[in-house]
XYZ file of C-alpha atoms in Angstrom:
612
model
C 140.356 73.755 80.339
C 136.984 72.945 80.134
C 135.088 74.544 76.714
C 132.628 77.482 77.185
C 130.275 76.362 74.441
C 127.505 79.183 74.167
C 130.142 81.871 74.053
C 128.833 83.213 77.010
C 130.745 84.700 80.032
C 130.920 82.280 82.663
C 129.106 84.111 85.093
C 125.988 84.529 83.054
C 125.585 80.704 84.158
C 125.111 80.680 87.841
C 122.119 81.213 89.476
C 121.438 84.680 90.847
C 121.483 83.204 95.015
C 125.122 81.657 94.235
C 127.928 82.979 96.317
C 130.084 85.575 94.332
C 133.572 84.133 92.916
C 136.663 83.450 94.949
C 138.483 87.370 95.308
C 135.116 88.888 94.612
C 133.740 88.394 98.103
C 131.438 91.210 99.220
C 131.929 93.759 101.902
C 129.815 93.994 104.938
C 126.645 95.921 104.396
C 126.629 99.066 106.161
C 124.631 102.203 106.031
C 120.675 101.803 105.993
C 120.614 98.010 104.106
C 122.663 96.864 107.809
C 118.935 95.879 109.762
C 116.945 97.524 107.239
C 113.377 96.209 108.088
C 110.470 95.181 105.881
C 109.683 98.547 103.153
C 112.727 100.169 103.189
C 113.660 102.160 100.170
C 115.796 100.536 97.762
C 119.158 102.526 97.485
C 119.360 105.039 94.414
C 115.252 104.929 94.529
C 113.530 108.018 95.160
C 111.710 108.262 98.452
C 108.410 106.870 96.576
C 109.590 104.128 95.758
C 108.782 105.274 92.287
C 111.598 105.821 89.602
C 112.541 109.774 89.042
C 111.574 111.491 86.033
C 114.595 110.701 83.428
C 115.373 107.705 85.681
C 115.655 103.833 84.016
C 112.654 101.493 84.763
C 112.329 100.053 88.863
C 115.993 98.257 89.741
C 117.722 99.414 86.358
C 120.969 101.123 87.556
C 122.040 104.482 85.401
C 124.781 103.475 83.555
C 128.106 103.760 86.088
C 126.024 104.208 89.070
C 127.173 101.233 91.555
C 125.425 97.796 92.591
C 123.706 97.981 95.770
C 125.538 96.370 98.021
C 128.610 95.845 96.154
C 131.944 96.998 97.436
C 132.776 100.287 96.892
C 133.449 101.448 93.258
C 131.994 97.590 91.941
C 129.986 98.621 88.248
C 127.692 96.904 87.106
C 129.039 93.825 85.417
C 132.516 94.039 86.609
C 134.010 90.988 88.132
C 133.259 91.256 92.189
C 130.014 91.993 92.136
C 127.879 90.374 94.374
C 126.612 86.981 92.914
C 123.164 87.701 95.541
C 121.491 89.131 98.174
C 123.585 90.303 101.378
C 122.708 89.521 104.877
C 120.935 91.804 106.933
C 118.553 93.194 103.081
C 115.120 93.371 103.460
C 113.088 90.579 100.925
C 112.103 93.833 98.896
C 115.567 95.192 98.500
C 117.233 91.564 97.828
C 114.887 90.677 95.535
C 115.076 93.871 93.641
C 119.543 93.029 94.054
C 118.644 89.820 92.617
C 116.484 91.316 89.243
C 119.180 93.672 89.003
C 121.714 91.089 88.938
C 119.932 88.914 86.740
C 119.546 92.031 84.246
C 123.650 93.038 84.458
C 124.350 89.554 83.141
C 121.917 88.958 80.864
C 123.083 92.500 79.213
C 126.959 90.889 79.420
C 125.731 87.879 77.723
C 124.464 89.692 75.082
C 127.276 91.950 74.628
C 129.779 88.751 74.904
C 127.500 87.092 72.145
C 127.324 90.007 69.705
C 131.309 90.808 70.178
C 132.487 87.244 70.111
C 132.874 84.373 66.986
C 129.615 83.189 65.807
C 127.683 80.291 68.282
C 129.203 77.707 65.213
C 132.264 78.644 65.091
C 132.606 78.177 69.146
C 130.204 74.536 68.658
C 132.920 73.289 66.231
C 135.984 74.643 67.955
C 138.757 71.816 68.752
C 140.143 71.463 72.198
C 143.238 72.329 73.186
C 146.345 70.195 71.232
C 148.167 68.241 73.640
C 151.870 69.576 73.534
C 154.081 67.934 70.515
C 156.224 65.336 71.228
C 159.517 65.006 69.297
C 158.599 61.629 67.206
C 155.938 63.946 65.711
C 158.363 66.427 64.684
C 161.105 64.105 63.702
C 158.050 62.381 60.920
C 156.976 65.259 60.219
C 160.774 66.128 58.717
C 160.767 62.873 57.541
C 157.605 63.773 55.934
C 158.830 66.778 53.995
C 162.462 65.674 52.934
C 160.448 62.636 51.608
C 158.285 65.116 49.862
C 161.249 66.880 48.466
C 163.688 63.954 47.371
C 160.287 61.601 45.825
C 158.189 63.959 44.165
C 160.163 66.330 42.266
C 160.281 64.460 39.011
C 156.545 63.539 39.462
C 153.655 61.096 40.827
C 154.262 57.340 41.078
C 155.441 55.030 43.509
C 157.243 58.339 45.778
C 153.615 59.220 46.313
C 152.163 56.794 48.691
C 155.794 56.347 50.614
C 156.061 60.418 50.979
C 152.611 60.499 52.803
C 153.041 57.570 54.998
C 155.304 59.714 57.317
C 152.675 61.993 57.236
C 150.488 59.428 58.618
C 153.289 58.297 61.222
C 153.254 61.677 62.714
C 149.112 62.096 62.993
C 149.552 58.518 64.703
C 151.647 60.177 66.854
C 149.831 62.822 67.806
C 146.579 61.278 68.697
C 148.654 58.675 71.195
C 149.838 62.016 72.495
C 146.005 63.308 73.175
C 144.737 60.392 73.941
C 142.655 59.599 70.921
C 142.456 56.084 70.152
C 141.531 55.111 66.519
C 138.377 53.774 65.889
C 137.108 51.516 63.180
C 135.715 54.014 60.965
C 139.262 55.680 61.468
C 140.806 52.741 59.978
C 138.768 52.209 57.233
C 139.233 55.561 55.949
C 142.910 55.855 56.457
C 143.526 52.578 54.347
C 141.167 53.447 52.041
C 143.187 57.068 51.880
C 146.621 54.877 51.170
C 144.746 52.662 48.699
C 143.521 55.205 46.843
C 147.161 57.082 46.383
C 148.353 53.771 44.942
C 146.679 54.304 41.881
C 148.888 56.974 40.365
C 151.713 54.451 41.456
C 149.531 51.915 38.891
C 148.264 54.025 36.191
C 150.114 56.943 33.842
C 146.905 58.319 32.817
C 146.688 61.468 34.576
C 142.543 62.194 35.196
C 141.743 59.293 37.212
C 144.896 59.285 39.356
C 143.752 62.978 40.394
C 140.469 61.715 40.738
C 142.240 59.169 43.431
C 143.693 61.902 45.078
C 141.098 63.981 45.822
C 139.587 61.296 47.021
C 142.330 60.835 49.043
C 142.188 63.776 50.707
C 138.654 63.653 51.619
C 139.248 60.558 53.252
C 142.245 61.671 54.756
C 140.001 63.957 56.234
C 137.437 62.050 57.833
C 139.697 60.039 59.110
C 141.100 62.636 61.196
C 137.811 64.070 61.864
C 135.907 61.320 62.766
C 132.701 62.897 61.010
C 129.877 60.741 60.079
C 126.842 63.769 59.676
C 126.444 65.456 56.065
C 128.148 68.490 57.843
C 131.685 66.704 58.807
C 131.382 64.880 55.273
C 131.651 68.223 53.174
C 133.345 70.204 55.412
C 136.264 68.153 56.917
C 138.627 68.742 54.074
C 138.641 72.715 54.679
C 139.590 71.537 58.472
C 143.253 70.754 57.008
C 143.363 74.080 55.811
C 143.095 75.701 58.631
C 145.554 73.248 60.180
C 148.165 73.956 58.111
C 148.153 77.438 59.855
C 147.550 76.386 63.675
C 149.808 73.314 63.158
C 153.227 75.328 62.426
C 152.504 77.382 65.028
C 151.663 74.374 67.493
C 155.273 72.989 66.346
C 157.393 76.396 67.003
C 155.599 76.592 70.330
C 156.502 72.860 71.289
C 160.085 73.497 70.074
C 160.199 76.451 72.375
C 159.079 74.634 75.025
C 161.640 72.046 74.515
C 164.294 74.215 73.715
C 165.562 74.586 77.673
C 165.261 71.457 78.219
C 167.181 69.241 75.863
C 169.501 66.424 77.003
C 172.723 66.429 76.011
C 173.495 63.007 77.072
C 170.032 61.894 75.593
C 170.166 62.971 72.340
C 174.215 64.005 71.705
C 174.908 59.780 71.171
C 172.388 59.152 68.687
C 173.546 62.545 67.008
C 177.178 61.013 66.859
C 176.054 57.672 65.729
C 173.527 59.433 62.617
C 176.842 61.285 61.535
C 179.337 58.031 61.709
C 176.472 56.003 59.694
C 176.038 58.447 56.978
C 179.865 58.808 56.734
C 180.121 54.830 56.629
C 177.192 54.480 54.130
C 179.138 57.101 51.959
C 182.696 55.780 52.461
C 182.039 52.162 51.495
C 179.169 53.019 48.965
C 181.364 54.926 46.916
C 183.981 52.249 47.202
C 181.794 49.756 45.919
C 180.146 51.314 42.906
C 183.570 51.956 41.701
C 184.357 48.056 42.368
C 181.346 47.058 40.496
C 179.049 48.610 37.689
C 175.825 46.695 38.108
C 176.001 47.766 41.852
C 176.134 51.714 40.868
C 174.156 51.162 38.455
C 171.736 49.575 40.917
C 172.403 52.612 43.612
C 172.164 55.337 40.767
C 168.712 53.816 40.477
C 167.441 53.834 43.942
C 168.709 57.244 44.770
C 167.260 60.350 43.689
C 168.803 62.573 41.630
C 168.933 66.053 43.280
C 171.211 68.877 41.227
C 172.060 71.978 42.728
C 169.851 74.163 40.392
C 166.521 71.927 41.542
C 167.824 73.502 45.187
C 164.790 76.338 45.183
C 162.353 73.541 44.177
C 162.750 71.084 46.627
C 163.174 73.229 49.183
C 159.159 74.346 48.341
C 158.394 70.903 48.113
C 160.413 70.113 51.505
C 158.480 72.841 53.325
C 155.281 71.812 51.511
C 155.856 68.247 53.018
C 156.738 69.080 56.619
C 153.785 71.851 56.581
C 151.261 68.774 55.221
C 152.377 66.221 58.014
C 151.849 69.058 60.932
C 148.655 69.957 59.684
C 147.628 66.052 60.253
C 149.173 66.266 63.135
C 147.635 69.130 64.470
C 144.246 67.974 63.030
C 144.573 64.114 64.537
C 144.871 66.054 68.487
C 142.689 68.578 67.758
C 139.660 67.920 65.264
C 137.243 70.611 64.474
C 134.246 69.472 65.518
C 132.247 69.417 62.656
C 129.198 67.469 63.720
C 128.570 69.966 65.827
C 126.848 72.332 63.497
C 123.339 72.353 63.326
C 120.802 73.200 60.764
C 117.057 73.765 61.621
C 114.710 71.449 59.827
C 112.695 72.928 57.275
C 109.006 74.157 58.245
C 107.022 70.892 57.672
C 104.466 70.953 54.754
C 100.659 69.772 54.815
C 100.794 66.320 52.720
C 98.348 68.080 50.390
C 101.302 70.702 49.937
C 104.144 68.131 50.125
C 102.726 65.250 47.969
C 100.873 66.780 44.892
C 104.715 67.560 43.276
C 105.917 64.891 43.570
C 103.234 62.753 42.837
C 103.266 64.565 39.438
C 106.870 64.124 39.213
C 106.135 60.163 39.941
C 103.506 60.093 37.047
C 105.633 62.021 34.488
C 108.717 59.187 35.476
C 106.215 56.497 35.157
C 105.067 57.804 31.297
C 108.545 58.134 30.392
C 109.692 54.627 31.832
C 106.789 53.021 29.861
C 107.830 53.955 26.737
C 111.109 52.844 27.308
C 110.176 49.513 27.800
C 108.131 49.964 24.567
C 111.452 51.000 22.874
C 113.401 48.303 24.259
C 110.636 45.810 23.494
C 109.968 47.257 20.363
C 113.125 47.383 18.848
C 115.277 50.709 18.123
C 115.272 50.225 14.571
C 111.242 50.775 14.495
C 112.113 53.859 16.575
C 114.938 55.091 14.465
C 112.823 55.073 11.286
C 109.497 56.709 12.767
C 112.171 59.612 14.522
C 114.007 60.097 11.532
C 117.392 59.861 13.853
C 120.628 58.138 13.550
C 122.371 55.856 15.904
C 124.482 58.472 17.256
C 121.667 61.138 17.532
C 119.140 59.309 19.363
C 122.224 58.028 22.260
C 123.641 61.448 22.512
C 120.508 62.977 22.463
C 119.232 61.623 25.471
C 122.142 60.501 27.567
C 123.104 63.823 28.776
C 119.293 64.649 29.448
C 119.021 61.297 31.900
C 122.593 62.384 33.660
C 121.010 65.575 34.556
C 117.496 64.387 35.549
C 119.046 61.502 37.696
C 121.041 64.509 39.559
C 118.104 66.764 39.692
C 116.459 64.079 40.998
C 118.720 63.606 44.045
C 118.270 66.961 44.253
C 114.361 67.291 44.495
C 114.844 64.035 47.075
C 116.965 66.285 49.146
C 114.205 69.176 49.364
C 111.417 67.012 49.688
C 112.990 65.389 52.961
C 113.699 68.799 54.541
C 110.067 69.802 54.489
C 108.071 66.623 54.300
C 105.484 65.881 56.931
C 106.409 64.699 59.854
C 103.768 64.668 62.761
C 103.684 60.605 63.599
C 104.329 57.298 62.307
C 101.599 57.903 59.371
C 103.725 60.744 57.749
C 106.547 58.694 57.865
C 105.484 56.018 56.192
C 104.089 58.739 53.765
C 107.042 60.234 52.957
C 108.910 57.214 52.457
C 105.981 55.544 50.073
C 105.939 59.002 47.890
C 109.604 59.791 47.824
C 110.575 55.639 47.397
C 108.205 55.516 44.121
C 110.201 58.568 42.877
C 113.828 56.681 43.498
C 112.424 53.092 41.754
C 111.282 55.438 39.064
C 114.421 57.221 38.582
C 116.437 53.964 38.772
C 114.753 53.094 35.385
C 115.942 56.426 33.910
C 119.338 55.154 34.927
C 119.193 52.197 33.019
C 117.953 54.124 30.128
C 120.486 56.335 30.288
C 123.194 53.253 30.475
C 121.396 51.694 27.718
C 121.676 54.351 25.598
C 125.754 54.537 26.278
C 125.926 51.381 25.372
C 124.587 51.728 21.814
C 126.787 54.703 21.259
C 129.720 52.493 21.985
C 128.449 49.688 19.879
C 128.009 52.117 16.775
C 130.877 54.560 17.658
C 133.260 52.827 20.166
C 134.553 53.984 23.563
C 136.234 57.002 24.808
C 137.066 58.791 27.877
C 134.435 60.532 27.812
C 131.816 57.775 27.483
C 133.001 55.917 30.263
C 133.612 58.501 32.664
C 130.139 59.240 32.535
C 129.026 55.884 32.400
C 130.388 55.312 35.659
C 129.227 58.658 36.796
C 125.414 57.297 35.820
C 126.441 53.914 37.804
C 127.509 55.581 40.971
C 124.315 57.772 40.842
C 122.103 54.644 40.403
C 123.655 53.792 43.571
C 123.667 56.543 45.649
C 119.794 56.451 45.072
C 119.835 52.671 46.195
C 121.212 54.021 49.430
C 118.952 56.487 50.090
C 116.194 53.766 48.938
C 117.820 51.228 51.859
C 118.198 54.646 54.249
C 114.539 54.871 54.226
C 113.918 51.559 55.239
C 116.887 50.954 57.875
C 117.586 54.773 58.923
C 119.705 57.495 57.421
C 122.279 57.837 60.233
C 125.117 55.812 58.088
C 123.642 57.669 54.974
C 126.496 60.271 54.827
C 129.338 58.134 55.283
C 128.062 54.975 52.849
C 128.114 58.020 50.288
C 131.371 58.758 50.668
C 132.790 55.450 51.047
C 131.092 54.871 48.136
C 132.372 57.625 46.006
C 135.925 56.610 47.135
C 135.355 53.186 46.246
C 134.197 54.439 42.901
C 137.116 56.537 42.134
C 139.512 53.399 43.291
C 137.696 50.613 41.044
C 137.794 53.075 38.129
C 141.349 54.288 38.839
C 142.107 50.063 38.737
C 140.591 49.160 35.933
C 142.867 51.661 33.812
C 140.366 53.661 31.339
C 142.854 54.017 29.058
C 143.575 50.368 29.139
C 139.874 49.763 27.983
C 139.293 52.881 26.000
C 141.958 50.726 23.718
C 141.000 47.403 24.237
C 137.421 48.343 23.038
C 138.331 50.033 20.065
C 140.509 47.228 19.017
C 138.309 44.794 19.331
C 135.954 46.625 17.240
C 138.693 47.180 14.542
C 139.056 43.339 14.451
C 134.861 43.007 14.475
C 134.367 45.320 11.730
C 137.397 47.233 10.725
C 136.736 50.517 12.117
C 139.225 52.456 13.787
C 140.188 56.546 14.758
C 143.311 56.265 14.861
C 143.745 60.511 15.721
C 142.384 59.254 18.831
C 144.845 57.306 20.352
C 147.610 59.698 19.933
C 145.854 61.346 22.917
C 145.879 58.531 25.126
C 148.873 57.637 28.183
C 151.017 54.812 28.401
C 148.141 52.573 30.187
C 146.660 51.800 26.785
C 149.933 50.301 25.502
C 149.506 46.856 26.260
C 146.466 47.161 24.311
C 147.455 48.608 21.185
C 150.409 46.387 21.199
C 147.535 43.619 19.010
C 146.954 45.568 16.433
C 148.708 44.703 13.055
C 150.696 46.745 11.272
C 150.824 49.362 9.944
C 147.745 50.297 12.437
C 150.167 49.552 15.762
C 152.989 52.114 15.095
C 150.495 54.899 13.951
C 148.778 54.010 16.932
C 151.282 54.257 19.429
C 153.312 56.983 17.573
C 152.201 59.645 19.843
C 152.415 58.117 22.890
C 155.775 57.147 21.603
C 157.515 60.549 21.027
C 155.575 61.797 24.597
C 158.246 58.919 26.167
C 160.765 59.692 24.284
C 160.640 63.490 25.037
C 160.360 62.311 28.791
C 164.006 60.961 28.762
C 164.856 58.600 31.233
C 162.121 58.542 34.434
C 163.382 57.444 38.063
C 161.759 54.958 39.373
C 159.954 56.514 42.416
C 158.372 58.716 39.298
C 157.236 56.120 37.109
C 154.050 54.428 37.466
C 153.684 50.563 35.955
C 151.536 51.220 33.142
C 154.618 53.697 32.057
C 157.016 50.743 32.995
C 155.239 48.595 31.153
C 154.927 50.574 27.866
C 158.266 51.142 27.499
C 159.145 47.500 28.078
C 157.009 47.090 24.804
C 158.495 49.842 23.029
C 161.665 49.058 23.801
C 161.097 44.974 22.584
C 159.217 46.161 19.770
C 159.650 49.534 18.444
C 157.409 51.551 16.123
C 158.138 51.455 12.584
C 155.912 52.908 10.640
C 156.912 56.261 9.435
C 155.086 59.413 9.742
C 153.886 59.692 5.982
C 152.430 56.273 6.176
C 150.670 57.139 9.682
C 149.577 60.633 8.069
C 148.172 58.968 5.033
C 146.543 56.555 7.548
C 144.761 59.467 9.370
C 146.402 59.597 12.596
C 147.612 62.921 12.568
C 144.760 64.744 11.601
C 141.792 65.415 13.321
C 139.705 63.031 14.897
C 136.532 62.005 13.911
C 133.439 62.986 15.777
C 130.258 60.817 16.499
């Protein structure tokens, strides 16, 4: 079915001399329209030609009085009224039909508009779903028993291999609707499976979310196709939605199918599913009793499902199989996201538009100067005339620069919506002006960095440090790309800034923070012999490996905490263990802590933790 995209009847489209629609043919004129000649009154006109007192204005019907010329007991605006002018109407009287026609509709249109969905909502509305074909239901089980069996004793390796059915079934669904990936599809749904590796990689638990709400967002745009600031933000809530319209897209293809299954199709792969699983079963069981490393092996790879987990997994199943359709349903049917429009902002007078900013550019360029003054200086000079510490003066201005560098992007964001833009003279404006502002604020950047990275020097790294180091970092980049936008165009803007983003979240999520929260701090305790270790009991299993130098007594209190969080873990299948955990208690296991808790509480790393 072809979209009506205004929301508009479809009748308020054709011209007013078009024929009227099939079954709403008009009668024969009779009465005095049949031969009326030039002048004749117009019916339901007084004799004057003149409206009557209390009457609507010239041509206006009274509301349920009928359309000239329409068959008899046609209203205004109902379907069979005549689409023009009869044969056999004086010009006066047609054209009078064809204002009054022109009027009915325009009044339908406007009721249609004001009763139906907003003009957005109908821009962005997907197309019909092709009909769902039974390899999209059969991964989209798949998808949620996966879900069920792999991710009920937590994130790890189960992850990635419970959403690749997921992933099967959207495939599936676009061959059904004719939608043939594209490029930009591809990258986005490898960089969605790369990024739900990490918590297959890492036990730390913040940047493995981090990796999968990145995920998702990909996941999103690759299903979308969006590449507009609009389908960016907004393609995530698109799976939302589907996760409604997609069940109910798979009942109604079910029902469909339900009269016409083959029994001589689908009743021999039925038998042979049930005569493999008994076989599997039968000579499995056989020989794990034969053989202990092979059960032992078997007891590994299977999950281990009790009956009381039963309420659980079924959520998880239905959670699963719900997820998969909704990719499904999304990969036939995008929302149309790029479809929404936003008027640009009134344009300003450069007088208007510039003197702000050019303010702004002079306060960035006093500031920037005596940072290099500082840095060429020395901070010890500084230190001494401030009267601050090491700690103070990095603290004190780090989180100042974070928020300047995003109020920046912020003020860059404004400035574009109303900046000139009459010729090639404003452009060129805009993009000197607003360009000076981004070189500017790159130099806060590397203040701000700088300023991290004497904190660490004096006080060593934490999570907290280097999460917002690399928050600074991907900034400074995202105003390099607007930088390059300006000079090449902005049309890949919104999805380098994503990709980018995503890219972030996956190079942080591989370099393990963890791993080099540790590995900093004990190279400082071998520098200088300086070490919290309170801290570390807060840390996962990715900074084991690290630790693991330390001397003793230092390693045990280190890794006490982490330690006992194992240890209260039990025993972790393997789809639920990710290889930093793997890896830590390899360690553990070869070389166990010894140190006992009076000795580590005497050491400090119990109590609580220093603060810098």
């Amino acid at each position: 079915m072809p979209e009506n995209t205004d929301g508009v009847d479809e009748t308020a489209s054709e011209s007013a001399g078009g024929a009227a629609k099939p079954g709403g043919a008009p009668a024969p004129a009779t009465g005095p329209q049949a031969g009326a000649g030039p002048g004749a009154p117009v019916p339901g006109a007084s004799g004057s030609g003149a409206p009557a007192p209390g009457d609507a204005a010239p041509g206006t019907p009274a509301p349920g009085a009928p359309v000239p010329g329409a068959p008899s007991g046609a209203r205004p605006g109902a379907v069979g009224a005549p689409a023009g002018p009869q044969p056999g109407m004086s010009p006066e009287a047609a054209a009078q039909m064809v204002w009054q026609t022109h009027q009915q509709r325009a009044r339908a249109a406007a009721l249609a508009k004001a009763s139906g969905p907003p003009a957005w909502a109908v821009r962005i509305r997907p197309a019909e779903a092709a009909p769902v074909r039974a390899a999209t239901l059969v991964a989209a089980l798949v998808a949620g028993l996966a879900t069920a069996l792999l991710l009920g004793d937590g994130l790890g390796p189960g992850l990635p291999l419970a959403v690749l059915p997921a992933v099967v079934a959207a495939y599936f669904a676009a061959r059904a609707a004719g939608r043939a990936p594209r490029p930009w599809t591809l990258v986005w749904a490898v960089g969605c499976l790369a990024l739900l590796v990490v918590p297959a990689l890492r036990d730390s638990a913040w940047p493995a979310t981090l990796a999968i709400l990145a995920a998702v967002l990909l996941g999103a745009l690759a299903l979308h196709g969006s590449r507009t600031w609009h389908g960016v933000l907004l393609s995530p809530l698109g799976l939302f939605g589907s996760a409604v319209t997609g069940t109910g897209w798979a009942w109604a293809g079910l029902r469909s199918r339900s009269g016409g299954i083959s029994k001589e199709r689908w009743l021999p792969v039925l038998k042979a599913t049930v005569v493999a699983a008994a076989l599997l079963v039968l000579f499995g069981t056989l020989f794990a009793s034969a053989d202990a490393a092979f059960a032992d092996l078997v007891g590994d790879l299977m999950p281990d499902v009790s009956v009381g987990e039963g309420p659980f997994r079924t959520v998880l199943f239905v959670l699963g199989a719900v997820l998969a359709l909704a990719a499904a349903r999304t990969a036939a049917a995008p929302l149309r996201w790029d479809r929404i429009e936003v008027a640009p902002g009134k344009p300003r007078s450069r007088v208007e538009w510039a003197l702000p900013l050019i303010v702004l550019d002079l306060l960035f360029a006093g500031f920037n100067a005596v940072q290099m003054a500082v840095l060429f200086g020395g901070y010890d000079k500084v230190l001494s005339s401030t009267g601050l510490t090491y700690s103070e003066y990095a603290r004190q201005g780090f989180w100042q620069l974070l928020w300047a560098t995003v109020l920046t992007l912020v003020v860059i964001a404004l400035a574009l919506r109303w900046a000139p833009r009459d010729g090639a003279g404003d452009r060129r404006f805009v993009r000197a002006v607003l360009g000076v502002l981004c070189a500017m604020t790159l130099v806060v950047v590397a203040s701000a960095l700088r300023r991290m990275d004497l904190y660490v020097d004096a006080y060593g790294l934490t999570r907290l440090r280097v999460s917002v180091s690399a928050m600074e970092l991907w900034l400074g980049l995202v105003i390099v790309l607007i930088m390059a936008a300006g000079v090449f165009g902005a049309r890949w803007l919104p999805r380098a800034v994503a990709g980018s983003a995503a890219a972030g979240v996956l190079a942080f999520g591989l370099l393990s923070p963890d791993g080099m929260v540790a590995e900093s701090n004990v190279a400082r305790y071998k520098a200088d012999g300086k070490i919290d270790l309170a801290y570390f009991q807060s840390l996962s299993a990715d900074a084991v490996p690290a630790l693991d130098g330390l001397p003793e007594p230092q390693r045990s209190c280190a890794l006490r905490g982490i330690n006992d969080e194992m240890s209260r873990a039990g025993d972790v299948p393997w789809y639920a263990m990710s290889l930093g955990e793997y890896r830590a208690r390899k360690i553990l296991r070869e070389r166990p802590v010894t140190a006992s808790y009076a000795e580590c509480s005497r050491l400090g790393a119990f109590g609580s933790r220093i603060e810098y």
